[in-house]
Coordinates of C-alpha atoms (C1' of nucleotides) in Angstrom, one line a residue:
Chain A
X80 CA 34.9 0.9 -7.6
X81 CA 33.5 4.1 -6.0
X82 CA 33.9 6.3 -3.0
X83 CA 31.3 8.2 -1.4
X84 CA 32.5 11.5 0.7
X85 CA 30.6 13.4 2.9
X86 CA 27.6 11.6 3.2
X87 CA 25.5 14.4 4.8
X88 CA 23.5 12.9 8.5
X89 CA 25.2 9.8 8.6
X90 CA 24.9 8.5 12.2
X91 CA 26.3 4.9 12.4
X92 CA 23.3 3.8 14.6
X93 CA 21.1 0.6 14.2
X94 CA 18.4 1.2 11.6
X95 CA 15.1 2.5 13.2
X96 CA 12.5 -0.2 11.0
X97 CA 13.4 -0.6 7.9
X98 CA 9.8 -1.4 6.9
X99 CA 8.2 1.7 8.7
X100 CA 10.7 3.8 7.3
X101 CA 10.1 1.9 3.4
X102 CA 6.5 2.0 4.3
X103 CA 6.3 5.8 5.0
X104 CA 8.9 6.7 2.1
X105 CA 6.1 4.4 -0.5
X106 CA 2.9 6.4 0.9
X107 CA 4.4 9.5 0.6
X108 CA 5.4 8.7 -3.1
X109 CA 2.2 7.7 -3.4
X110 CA 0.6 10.3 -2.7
X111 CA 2.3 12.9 -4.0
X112 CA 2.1 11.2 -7.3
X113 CA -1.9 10.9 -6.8
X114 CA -1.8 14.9 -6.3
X115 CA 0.1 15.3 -9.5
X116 CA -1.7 12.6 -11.7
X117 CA -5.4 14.0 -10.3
X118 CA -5.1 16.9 -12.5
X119 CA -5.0 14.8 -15.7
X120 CA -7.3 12.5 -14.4
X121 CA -5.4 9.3 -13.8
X122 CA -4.8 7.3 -10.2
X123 CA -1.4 5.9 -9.5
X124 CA -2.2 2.3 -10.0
X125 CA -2.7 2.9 -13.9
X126 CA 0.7 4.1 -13.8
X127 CA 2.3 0.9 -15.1
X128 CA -1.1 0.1 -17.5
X129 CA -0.1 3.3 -19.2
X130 CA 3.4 2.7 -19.7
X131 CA 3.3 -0.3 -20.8
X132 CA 0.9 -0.3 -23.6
X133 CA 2.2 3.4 -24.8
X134 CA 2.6 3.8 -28.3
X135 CA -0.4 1.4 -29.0
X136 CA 1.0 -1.6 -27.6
X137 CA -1.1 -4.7 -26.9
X138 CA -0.8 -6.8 -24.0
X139 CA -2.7 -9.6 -22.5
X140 CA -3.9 -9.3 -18.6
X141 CA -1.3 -11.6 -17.6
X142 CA 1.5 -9.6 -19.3
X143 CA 0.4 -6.5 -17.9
X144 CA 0.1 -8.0 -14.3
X145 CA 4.0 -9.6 -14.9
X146 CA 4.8 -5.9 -16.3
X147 CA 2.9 -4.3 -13.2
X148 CA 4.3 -6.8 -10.7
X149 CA 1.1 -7.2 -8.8
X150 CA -1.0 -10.5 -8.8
X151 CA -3.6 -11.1 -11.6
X152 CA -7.0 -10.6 -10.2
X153 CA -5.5 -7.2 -9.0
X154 CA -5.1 -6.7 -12.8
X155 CA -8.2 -7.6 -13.6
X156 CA -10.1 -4.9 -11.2
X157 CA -7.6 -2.5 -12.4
X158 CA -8.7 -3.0 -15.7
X159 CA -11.7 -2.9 -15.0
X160 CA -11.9 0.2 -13.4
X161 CA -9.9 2.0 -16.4
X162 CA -12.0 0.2 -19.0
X163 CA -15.0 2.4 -17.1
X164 CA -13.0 5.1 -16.9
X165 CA -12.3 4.8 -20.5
X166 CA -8.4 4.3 -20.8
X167 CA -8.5 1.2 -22.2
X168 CA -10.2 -1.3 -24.6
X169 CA -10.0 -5.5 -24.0
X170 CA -11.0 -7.2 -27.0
X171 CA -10.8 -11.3 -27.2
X172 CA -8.0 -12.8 -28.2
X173 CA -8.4 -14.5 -31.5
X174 CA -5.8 -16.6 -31.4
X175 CA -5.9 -18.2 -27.6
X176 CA -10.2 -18.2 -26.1
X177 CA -8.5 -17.3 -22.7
X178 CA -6.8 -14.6 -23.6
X179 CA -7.8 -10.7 -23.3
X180 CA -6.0 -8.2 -25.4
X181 CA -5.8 -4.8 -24.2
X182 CA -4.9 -1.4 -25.7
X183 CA -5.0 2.4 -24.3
X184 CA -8.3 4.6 -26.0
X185 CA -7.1 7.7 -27.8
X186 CA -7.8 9.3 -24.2
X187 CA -5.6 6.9 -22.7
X188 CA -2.5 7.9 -24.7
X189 CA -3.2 11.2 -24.6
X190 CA -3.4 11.1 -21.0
X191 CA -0.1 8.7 -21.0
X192 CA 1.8 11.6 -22.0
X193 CA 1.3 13.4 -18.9
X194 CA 3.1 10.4 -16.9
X195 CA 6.9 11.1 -17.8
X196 CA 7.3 14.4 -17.0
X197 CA 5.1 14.0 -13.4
X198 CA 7.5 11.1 -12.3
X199 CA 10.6 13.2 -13.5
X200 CA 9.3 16.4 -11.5
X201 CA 8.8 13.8 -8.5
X202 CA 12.0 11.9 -8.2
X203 CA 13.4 15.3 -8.1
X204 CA 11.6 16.5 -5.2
X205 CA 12.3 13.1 -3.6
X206 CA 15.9 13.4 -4.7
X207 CA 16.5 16.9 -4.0
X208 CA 20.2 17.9 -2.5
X209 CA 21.5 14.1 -3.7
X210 CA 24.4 14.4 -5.5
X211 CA 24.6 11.5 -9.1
X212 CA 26.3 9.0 -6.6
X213 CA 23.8 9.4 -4.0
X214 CA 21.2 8.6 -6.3
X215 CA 22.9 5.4 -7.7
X216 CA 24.0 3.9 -4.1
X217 CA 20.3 4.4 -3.3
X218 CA 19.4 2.8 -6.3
X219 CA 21.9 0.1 -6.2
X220 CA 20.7 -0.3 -1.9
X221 CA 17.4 -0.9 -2.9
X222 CA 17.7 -3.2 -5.6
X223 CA 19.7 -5.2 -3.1
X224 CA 16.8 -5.4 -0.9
X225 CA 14.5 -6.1 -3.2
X226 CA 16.5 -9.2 -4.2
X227 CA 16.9 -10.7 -1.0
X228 CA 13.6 -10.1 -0.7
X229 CA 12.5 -11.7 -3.4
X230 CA 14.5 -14.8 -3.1
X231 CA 12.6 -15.6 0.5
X232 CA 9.1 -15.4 -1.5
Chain B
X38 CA 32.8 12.3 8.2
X39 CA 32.5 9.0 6.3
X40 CA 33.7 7.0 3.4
X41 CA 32.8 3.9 1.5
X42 CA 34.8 1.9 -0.4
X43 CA 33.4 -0.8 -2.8
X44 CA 29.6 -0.7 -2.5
X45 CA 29.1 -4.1 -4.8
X46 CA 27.0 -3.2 -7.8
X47 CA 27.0 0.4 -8.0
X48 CA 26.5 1.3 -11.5
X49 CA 26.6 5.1 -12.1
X50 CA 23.3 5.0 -14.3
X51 CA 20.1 7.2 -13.5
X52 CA 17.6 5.9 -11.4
X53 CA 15.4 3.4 -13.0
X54 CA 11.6 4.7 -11.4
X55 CA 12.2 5.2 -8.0
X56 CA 9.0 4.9 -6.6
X57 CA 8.5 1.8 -9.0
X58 CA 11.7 0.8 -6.8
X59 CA 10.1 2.0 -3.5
X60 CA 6.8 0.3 -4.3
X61 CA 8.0 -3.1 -4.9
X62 CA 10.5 -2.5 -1.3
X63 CA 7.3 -1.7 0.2
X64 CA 4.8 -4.5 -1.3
X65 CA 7.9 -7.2 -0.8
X66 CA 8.2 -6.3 3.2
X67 CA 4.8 -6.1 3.7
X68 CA 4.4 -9.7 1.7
X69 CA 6.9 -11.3 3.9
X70 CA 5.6 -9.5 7.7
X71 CA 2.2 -10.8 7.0
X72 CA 3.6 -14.2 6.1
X73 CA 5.8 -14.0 9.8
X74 CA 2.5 -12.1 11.3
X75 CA 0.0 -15.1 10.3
X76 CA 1.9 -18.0 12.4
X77 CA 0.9 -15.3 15.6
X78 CA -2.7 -14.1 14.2
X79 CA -1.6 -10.6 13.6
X80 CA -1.6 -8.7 10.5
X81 CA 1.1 -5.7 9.3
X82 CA -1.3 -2.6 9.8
X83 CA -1.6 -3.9 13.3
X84 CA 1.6 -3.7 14.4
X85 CA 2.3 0.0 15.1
X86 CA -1.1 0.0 17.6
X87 CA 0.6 -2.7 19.0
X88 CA 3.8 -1.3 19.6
X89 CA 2.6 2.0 21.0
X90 CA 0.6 0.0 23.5
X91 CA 2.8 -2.2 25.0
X92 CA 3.6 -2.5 28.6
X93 CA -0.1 -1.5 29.6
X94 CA 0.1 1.8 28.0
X95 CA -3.5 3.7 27.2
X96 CA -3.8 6.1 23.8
X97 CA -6.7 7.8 22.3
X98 CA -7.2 7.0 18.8
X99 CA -6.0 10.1 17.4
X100 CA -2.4 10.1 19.1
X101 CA -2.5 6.0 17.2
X102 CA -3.0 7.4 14.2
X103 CA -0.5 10.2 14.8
X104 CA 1.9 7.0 15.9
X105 CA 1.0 4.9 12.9
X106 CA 1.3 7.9 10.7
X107 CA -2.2 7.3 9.5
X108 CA -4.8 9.5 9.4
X109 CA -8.2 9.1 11.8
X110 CA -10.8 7.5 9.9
X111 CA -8.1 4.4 8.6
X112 CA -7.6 4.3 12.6
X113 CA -10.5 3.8 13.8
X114 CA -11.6 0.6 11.2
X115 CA -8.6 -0.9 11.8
X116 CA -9.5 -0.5 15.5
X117 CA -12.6 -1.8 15.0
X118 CA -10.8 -5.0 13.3
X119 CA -8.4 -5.4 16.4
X120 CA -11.3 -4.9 18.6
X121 CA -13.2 -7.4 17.0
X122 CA -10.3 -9.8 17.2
X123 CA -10.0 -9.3 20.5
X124 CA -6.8 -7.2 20.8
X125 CA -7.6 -3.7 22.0
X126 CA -10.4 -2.8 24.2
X127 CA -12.3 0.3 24.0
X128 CA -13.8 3.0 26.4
X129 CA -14.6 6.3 26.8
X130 CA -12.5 8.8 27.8
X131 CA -14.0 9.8 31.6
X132 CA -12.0 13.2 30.9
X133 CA -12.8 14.1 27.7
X134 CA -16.3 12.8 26.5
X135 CA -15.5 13.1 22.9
X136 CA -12.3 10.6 23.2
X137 CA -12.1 6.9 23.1
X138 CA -8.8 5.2 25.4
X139 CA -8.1 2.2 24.0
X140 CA -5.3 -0.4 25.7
X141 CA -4.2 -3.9 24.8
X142 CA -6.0 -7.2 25.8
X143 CA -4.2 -9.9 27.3
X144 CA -4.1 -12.0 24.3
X145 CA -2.8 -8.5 22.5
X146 CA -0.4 -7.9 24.7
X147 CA 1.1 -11.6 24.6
X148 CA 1.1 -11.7 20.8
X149 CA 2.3 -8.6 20.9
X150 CA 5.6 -10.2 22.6
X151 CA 6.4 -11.3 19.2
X152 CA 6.8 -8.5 17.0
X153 CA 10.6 -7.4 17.9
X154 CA 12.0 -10.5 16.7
X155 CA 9.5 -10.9 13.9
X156 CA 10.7 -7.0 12.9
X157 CA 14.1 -7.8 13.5
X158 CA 14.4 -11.2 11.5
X159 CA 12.9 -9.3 8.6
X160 CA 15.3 -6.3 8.6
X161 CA 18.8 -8.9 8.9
X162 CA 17.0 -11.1 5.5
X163 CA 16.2 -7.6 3.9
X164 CA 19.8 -6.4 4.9
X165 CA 21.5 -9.6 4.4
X166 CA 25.1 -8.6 3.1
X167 CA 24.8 -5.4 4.2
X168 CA 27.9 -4.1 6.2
X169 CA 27.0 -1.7 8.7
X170 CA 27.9 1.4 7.0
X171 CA 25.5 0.8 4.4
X172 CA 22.5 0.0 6.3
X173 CA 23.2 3.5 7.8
X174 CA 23.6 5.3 4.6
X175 CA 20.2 3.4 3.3
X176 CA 18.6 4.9 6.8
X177 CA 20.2 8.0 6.0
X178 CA 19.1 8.5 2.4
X179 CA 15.6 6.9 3.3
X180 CA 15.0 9.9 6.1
X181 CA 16.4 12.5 3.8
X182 CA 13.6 11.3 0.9
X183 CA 11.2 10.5 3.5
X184 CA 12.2 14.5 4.6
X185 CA 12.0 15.8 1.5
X186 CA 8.7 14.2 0.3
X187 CA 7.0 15.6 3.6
X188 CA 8.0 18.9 2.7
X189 CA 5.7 18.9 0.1
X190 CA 2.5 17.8 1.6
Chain C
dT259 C1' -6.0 -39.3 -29.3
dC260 C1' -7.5 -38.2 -25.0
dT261 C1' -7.0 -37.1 -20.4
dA262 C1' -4.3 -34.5 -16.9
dA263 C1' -2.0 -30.4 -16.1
dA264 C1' -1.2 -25.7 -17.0
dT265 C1' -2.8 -21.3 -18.3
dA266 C1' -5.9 -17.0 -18.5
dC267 C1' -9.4 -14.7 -16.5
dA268 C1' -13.2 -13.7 -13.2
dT269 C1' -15.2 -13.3 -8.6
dA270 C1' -15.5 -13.1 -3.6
dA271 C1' -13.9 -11.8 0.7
dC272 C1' -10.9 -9.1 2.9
dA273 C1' -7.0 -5.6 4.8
dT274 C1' -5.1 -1.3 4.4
dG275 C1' -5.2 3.2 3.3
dT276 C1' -7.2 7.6 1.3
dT277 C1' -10.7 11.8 0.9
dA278 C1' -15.2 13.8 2.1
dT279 C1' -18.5 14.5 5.4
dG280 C1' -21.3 14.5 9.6
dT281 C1' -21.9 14.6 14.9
dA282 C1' -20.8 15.5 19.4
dT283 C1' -17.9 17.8 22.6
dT284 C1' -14.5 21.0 24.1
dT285 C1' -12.0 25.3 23.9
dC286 C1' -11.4 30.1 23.3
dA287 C1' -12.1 34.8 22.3
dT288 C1' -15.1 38.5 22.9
Chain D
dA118 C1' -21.4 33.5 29.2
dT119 C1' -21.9 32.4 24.7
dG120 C1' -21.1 31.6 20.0
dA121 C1' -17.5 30.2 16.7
dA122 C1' -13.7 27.4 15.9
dA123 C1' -11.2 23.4 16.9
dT124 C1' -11.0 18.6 18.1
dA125 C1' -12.2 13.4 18.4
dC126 C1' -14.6 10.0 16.4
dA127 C1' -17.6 7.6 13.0
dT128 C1' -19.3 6.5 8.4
dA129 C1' -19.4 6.2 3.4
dA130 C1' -17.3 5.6 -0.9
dC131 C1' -13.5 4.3 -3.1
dA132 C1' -8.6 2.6 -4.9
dT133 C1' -5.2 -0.7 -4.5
dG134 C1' -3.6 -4.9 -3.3
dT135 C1' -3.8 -9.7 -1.3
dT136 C1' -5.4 -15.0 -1.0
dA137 C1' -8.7 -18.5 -2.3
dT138 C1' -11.5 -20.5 -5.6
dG139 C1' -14.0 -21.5 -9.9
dT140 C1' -14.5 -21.8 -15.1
dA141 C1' -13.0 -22.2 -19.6
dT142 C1' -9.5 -23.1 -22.8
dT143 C1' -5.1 -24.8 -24.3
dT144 C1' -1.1 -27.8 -24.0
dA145 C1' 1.4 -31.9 -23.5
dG146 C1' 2.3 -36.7 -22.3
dA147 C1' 1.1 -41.7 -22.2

DNA sequence: TCTAAATACATAACATGTTATGTATTTCAT
DNA sequence: ATGAAATACATAACATGTTATGTATTTAGA
């Protein structure tokens, strides 16, 4: 059980949208994450590609749309575009003739590396001024949304 | 000065990705309008040119954009789309030869009729077991990130 | 075993947004 | 009054995501 004191700019008014406000907050993540990953070369959509085949992991399309939460043929363009780009190889799978394995080149884990510290540096700026507690109501807030959002798919 | 007692799930931990978090908030909403939207023929990106139009009013496209919080060039395609559906019209500015005043339809401005509730419905499922003191700190926190980020652009 | 269902991937068509760039018009300072 | 800068819009090229649909392979049940 926790308390929260002195919640700087609370108001105790109706929420102005919800969805315009979660909609601004996501483009502005996005693209002050773009700025950041541009100068290594990377777009934010490879974001979750990158982490989840670091350390020369190997994942099929389907796993990595499950890990990326986005639909499969949106995979499938993605990795597309990254297999031009370079950052990753697809192979066959022997084992199931449906199946596409893919790993990270040696460009895509050096690149990889860059990721951590860039999303650090930005939840900080977002986060800036919020205290430890802040952060984990705003955590806890959205995963609470994100449930009962899920749950009306 | 504010306090809040027993925020359920609040678990003192550091942020898992928060624009992982803020990405799936965003992608879930938008999922969920356009599945509302459909049964009325609208779609999500339409619905702040439809809200700054209502009740007859006229706007150039650069003050929609500056509404919508988009920039010019993703304004005027998606005013061609509405256009093309039939939503806005279109003409010239008599004042200003270089502007374009566009204004809702009829059928615009009837379908129109339906976003508040749509918005509204979406927000309570989103919020659902929210008291009111936490949708107010979500707001609260949302702005201050949302303030934050902007700061940086 | 063999057929029906499920699974993995690809492709098409589209909406929504971004940068970069070009054109026409208006504004403003000298 | 005019030439430079600012403004409004359009267009192109692209990334990211969605639904709908098709193909090939695998799995599972009668």
């Amino acid at each position: 059980m926790y308390f929260i004191h002195m919640i700087p700019g609370i108001r105790m008014t109706a929420p102005s949208h919800l969805s315009a406000l979660t909609t601004r907050n996501n483009r502005l993540f996005t693209l002050l994450l773009e700025r950041e990953l541009k100068k290594t070369g990377l777009r934010s959509g490879q974001v979750p590609v990158l982490q989840a085949l670091q350390d020369g992991k190997t994942l099929n399309q389907k796993a990595l749309a499950d890990f990326a939460d986005i639909e499969q043929p949106g995979m499938t363009t993605l990795l597309a575009r990254m297999e031009r780009d370079g950052l990753i190889q697809r192979e066959p799978d022997p084992a199931d003739r449906r199946s596409t394995l893919v790993t990270l080149t040696l460009d895509g884990q050096r690149k990889s590396r860059n990721i951590v510290p860039i999303m650090e540096h930005l939840t900080d700026t977002a986060l800036k001024g919020f205290t430890p507690l802040e952060r984990d109501i705003l955590v806890t807030l959205l995963e609470r949304i994100n449930s009962s959002l899920k749950s009306q798919l």
